Amino acid sequence: MIDRDLALGLVRVTEVAAIASARWMGRGDKNAADQAAVDGMRKMFDTLNIDGVVVIGEGEMDEAPMLYIGEELGRRGPDDVKVDIAVDPLDGTNSVAKGLPNAISVIAVAERGCLLHAPDMYMDKIAVGPKAKGVIDINAPVEQNLRNIAKALNKDIKEVTVTMLDRERHEDLVKEIRRIGCRIKLFRDGDVAAAIATCFEKTGVDVLMGIGGAPEGVIAAAALKCMGGEFQGRLYPMTDEERERCKTMGICDINKVLYLDDLVKGDDVFFAATGISDGELLKGVLFLENNVAVTDSVVMRSKTGTIRFVEATHNLSKKPQYIKYA
């Protein structure tokens, strides 16, 4: 069993990653922003009493020096719980580089063997909050899904808001949603944050639709499992190489619908996120005088259903080993 106190430890990890990355806000260097987040996150993982393995990270071992798939994290003591770890130190690299909203740092943790080792490719997705759970079907027509969601939320179809990545591949989907009469909210980067937004009424987002990253889909599914929402996905390989990679990872039927329990098994899942730039749910990192930073985070656990929002003030002068100056 995972110690419930791990939740606060995970927040500390995303906080450091967010602060380090936020120093690169608007400076036009997405790679530097991402590397800063990776460096900060990697250092903080060494403070946690876990025996963790990265199943979703920055890439394969030969592609990433840190937080690569298969890397072992935590203190890894003899009594430390064995866990799977999915990380996205910076979800929204372009947003940070350009000073745009909705960039976050995220982590999902579950017991060993419970997180899908999703290949680095696209995934077709649909996600809703708790009130619309049970009424969606990724194989159903768009209109059927949207009318079912409207009914579940007790809304007129014209009041339903769909969010999706602003990409050319969604041109036909946008036209269909507009024909049906729903509202649309497009975003440039960060579909983990968008999926989470469906679970909070204050965001005004009712459903996430469209094609995004498969690894981000697993992380988003972990969050929705904690909040009682619903997520369905289907891998969307673009090349023969990607289709072959699915098979090598044990995914023989690429058309199979992946439900929450396929993506995130078990009933003890942790999710933590810290805002880097301002978003609909979390505020971005705020730098104050005297080397002080303020962070806004959320952490949740599926076993208890607890969702905590954490605003923290950091004296960075006392954390030089974790926060590098950009």
XYZ file of C-alpha atoms in Angstrom:
326
model
C 0.000 0.000 0.000
C 1.217 3.482 -0.867
C 1.637 5.819 2.102
C -0.910 8.633 1.900
C 1.809 11.115 2.895
C 3.330 10.601 -0.546
C 0.795 13.129 -1.836
C 2.567 16.120 -0.326
C 5.920 14.766 -1.457
C 4.680 14.661 -5.047
C 3.523 18.270 -4.785
C 7.022 19.258 -3.706
C 8.356 17.583 -6.848
C 6.018 19.417 -9.238
C 6.549 22.701 -7.385
C 10.301 22.628 -7.951
C 9.885 21.647 -11.603
C 7.373 24.459 -12.131
C 9.525 27.117 -10.476
C 12.609 26.100 -12.458
C 10.706 26.105 -15.745
C 8.815 29.333 -15.048
C 12.088 31.279 -15.074
C 12.107 30.690 -18.841
C 8.642 32.180 -19.369
C 8.450 34.051 -22.664
C 12.151 33.732 -23.407
C 11.635 31.734 -26.597
C 13.587 28.644 -25.603
C 11.245 25.703 -25.051
C 14.115 23.232 -24.749
C 15.735 25.179 -21.929
C 12.379 25.496 -20.158
C 11.787 21.760 -20.440
C 15.312 20.886 -19.292
C 14.973 23.128 -16.251
C 11.759 21.340 -15.292
C 13.379 17.934 -15.797
C 16.423 18.851 -13.693
C 14.311 20.152 -10.821
C 11.918 17.212 -10.856
C 14.704 14.631 -11.000
C 16.468 16.066 -7.946
C 13.315 16.151 -5.846
C 12.433 12.544 -6.633
C 15.565 11.502 -4.744
C 13.968 12.803 -1.532
C 10.929 10.471 -1.721
C 10.674 7.149 0.117
C 9.598 5.135 -2.904
C 11.061 2.484 -5.203
C 9.861 3.954 -8.469
C 10.269 3.193 -12.154
C 9.460 5.696 -14.902
C 6.948 4.193 -17.341
C 6.092 7.477 -19.058
C 8.810 10.092 -19.200
C 11.071 12.140 -21.426
C 11.783 9.297 -23.847
C 13.823 6.127 -24.129
C 17.162 5.790 -22.323
C 19.131 6.776 -25.426
C 16.915 9.828 -26.008
C 16.885 11.445 -22.560
C 19.579 11.782 -19.886
C 17.031 11.997 -17.063
C 13.486 10.804 -16.387
C 13.811 8.320 -19.225
C 11.557 5.281 -19.494
C 12.858 2.603 -17.165
C 14.815 4.962 -14.911
C 14.625 4.127 -11.216
C 13.612 6.971 -8.903
C 13.289 7.554 -5.176
C 15.400 6.438 -2.249
C 14.565 2.809 -3.082
C 15.013 1.481 0.423
C 14.215 -2.163 1.274
C 10.834 -1.215 2.744
C 9.880 1.415 0.148
C 6.766 0.689 -1.904
C 7.299 -0.222 -5.561
C 5.483 2.160 -7.877
C 5.034 3.129 -11.521
C 5.689 6.781 -12.302
C 4.389 8.860 -15.210
C 5.809 12.352 -15.543
C 5.500 15.365 -17.761
C 7.810 17.934 -16.141
C 6.524 20.566 -18.542
C 3.194 19.982 -20.255
C 3.071 22.944 -22.622
C 6.646 23.689 -23.700
C 5.564 26.154 -26.371
C 3.283 27.914 -23.898
C 6.192 28.653 -21.589
C 8.506 29.662 -24.427
C 5.927 32.113 -25.774
C 4.505 33.264 -22.438
C 1.117 31.673 -23.098
C -1.308 30.122 -20.556
C -2.036 26.571 -19.348
C 1.468 25.154 -18.857
C 1.748 22.765 -15.898
C 4.122 20.237 -14.345
C 2.466 16.865 -13.651
C 3.082 13.480 -12.036
C 0.982 10.337 -11.746
C 1.963 7.469 -9.444
C 0.397 4.031 -8.989
C 1.452 0.651 -7.655
C 3.911 -1.268 -9.827
C 2.360 -2.595 -13.017
C -0.717 -0.351 -12.893
C 0.113 2.385 -15.447
C -0.082 1.600 -19.166
C 3.290 1.911 -20.887
C 1.838 4.085 -23.631
C 3.985 4.450 -26.753
C 5.028 7.938 -27.818
C 2.408 8.535 -30.486
C -1.020 10.067 -30.917
C -4.204 8.982 -29.171
C -7.813 9.822 -30.003
C -9.470 10.899 -26.747
C -12.708 11.824 -25.062
C -12.891 12.912 -21.423
C -15.678 14.159 -19.165
C -16.213 14.968 -15.514
C -18.192 12.914 -12.957
C -21.627 14.224 -13.945
C -21.260 12.905 -17.496
C -19.605 9.631 -16.536
C -21.195 6.653 -18.242
C -22.770 8.501 -21.167
C -19.829 8.727 -23.573
C -18.612 6.261 -26.190
C -15.560 7.103 -28.308
C -16.967 4.883 -31.082
C -20.279 6.749 -31.190
C -20.973 9.707 -33.494
C -19.905 13.104 -32.162
C -23.480 14.368 -32.051
C -24.669 11.398 -30.000
C -21.929 11.955 -27.438
C -22.589 15.663 -27.175
C -26.355 15.270 -26.776
C -25.823 12.602 -24.120
C -23.439 14.918 -22.285
C -25.896 17.814 -22.513
C -28.639 15.638 -21.042
C -26.399 14.404 -18.214
C -25.385 17.969 -17.348
C -28.940 19.289 -17.687
C -27.773 21.798 -20.284
C -29.063 22.963 -23.619
C -26.833 21.618 -26.403
C -25.818 25.209 -27.189
C -24.434 25.572 -23.664
C -22.102 22.573 -23.874
C -18.441 23.565 -24.226
C -15.992 21.287 -26.041
C -12.253 21.790 -25.690
C -9.587 20.459 -28.041
C -6.115 21.148 -29.347
C -5.971 23.857 -32.008
C -4.651 21.685 -34.838
C -5.430 21.288 -38.550
C -6.259 17.618 -37.965
C -9.337 18.736 -36.006
C -10.793 20.862 -38.803
C -13.611 18.400 -39.610
C -14.331 17.821 -35.917
C -14.646 21.574 -35.355
C -17.068 21.904 -38.281
C -19.220 19.064 -36.937
C -19.351 20.500 -33.421
C -20.298 23.929 -34.788
C -23.038 22.337 -36.891
C -24.435 20.686 -33.771
C -24.390 24.061 -32.038
C -21.941 23.547 -29.168
C -19.402 26.039 -27.945
C -15.709 25.359 -28.622
C -12.647 26.348 -26.630
C -9.376 25.711 -28.458
C -5.977 25.527 -26.801
C -2.486 25.437 -28.294
C -0.708 23.092 -25.875
C -1.299 21.086 -22.700
C -4.087 18.543 -23.108
C -3.500 17.133 -19.611
C -4.712 20.405 -18.113
C -7.634 20.473 -20.545
C -8.758 16.980 -19.574
C -8.611 17.852 -15.887
C -10.654 20.992 -16.525
C -13.689 18.863 -17.448
C -14.005 17.854 -13.778
C -14.319 21.398 -12.423
C -17.428 23.453 -13.166
C -15.600 26.755 -12.668
C -13.531 26.121 -15.814
C -16.635 26.085 -18.019
C -15.309 23.054 -19.915
C -17.622 20.054 -20.332
C -15.748 17.617 -22.576
C -12.332 17.105 -24.145
C -12.302 15.651 -27.650
C -9.721 15.045 -30.345
C -6.256 13.690 -30.943
C -3.310 14.371 -28.632
C -0.348 12.555 -27.158
C -0.832 9.004 -25.860
C 1.533 9.393 -22.866
C -0.366 12.523 -21.830
C -3.550 10.482 -22.137
C -2.387 8.066 -19.448
C -1.458 10.931 -17.113
C -4.813 12.618 -17.691
C -6.604 9.307 -17.099
C -4.880 9.006 -13.724
C -6.234 12.402 -12.716
C -9.749 11.636 -13.925
C -9.739 8.352 -12.039
C -8.974 10.290 -8.863
C -11.835 12.701 -9.533
C -14.475 10.212 -10.667
C -14.507 11.358 -14.268
C -14.304 9.230 -17.391
C -11.630 8.936 -20.060
C -11.608 6.806 -23.206
C -8.787 6.611 -25.701
C -7.695 4.802 -28.822
C -4.132 4.745 -30.125
C -3.646 6.643 -33.377
C -0.382 5.494 -34.998
C 0.636 7.477 -38.068
C 3.360 5.233 -39.522
C 4.221 1.552 -39.935
C 7.022 2.087 -37.430
C 4.538 3.314 -34.822
C 2.211 0.407 -35.519
C 5.101 -2.006 -35.052
C 6.046 -0.294 -31.815
C 2.558 -0.930 -30.468
C 3.037 -4.631 -31.070
C 6.442 -4.705 -29.365
C 4.826 -3.091 -26.321
C 2.157 -5.795 -26.226
C -0.624 -3.723 -27.814
C -1.761 -6.005 -30.650
C -5.133 -4.401 -31.411
C -4.430 -0.724 -32.090
C -8.159 -0.074 -32.606
C -9.044 -1.284 -29.124
C -10.791 1.269 -26.943
C -8.709 1.947 -23.845
C -10.883 2.642 -20.822
C -9.788 4.038 -17.463
C -8.957 0.625 -16.050
C -6.900 -0.198 -19.141
C -4.868 2.972 -18.789
C -4.667 3.081 -15.003
C -5.280 -0.133 -13.086
C -5.913 -0.467 -9.365
C -7.665 1.824 -6.917
C -4.699 3.651 -5.374
C -3.509 6.316 -7.800
C -1.913 9.653 -6.968
C -1.828 12.716 -9.217
C -0.120 16.059 -8.634
C 0.176 19.179 -10.776
C 1.612 22.666 -10.327
C 0.829 25.611 -12.577
C 3.712 27.133 -14.516
C 1.762 29.725 -16.476
C -1.743 30.888 -15.558
C -4.497 28.451 -16.497
C -8.207 27.908 -15.947
C -7.594 25.720 -12.901
C -4.145 26.631 -11.546
C -2.309 29.928 -11.374
C 1.194 30.147 -12.745
C 4.346 30.668 -10.702
C 4.538 34.178 -9.259
C 7.979 35.615 -8.520
C 8.117 38.213 -5.747
C 10.867 40.347 -4.262
C 13.638 38.917 -2.086
C 13.868 35.720 -4.156
C 10.413 34.455 -3.189
C 8.092 32.437 -5.417
C 4.423 31.483 -4.990
C 3.029 28.264 -6.511
C -0.474 26.922 -7.027
C -0.903 23.130 -7.078
C -3.478 20.363 -6.913
C -2.932 16.857 -5.576
C -5.405 13.990 -5.449
C -5.748 10.312 -4.585
C -8.200 7.865 -6.114
C -8.513 5.625 -3.050
C -9.944 8.377 -0.871
C -11.258 10.754 -3.526
C -9.509 13.613 -1.752
C -8.582 16.637 -3.869
C -6.327 19.249 -2.278
C -5.363 22.637 -3.646
C -2.051 23.870 -2.270
C -0.781 27.449 -2.441
C 2.802 27.626 -1.251
C 5.319 30.407 -0.711
C 8.948 29.465 -1.310
C 12.072 31.235 -0.110
C 14.323 30.230 -2.980
C 17.446 31.395 -1.175
C 16.997 28.376 1.098
C 16.641 25.921 -1.806
C 19.742 26.524 -3.945
C 20.321 22.816 -4.468
C 16.931 22.438 -6.169
C 16.347 25.720 -7.987
C 18.905 26.858 -10.539
C 18.976 30.383 -11.883
C 18.219 30.596 -15.547
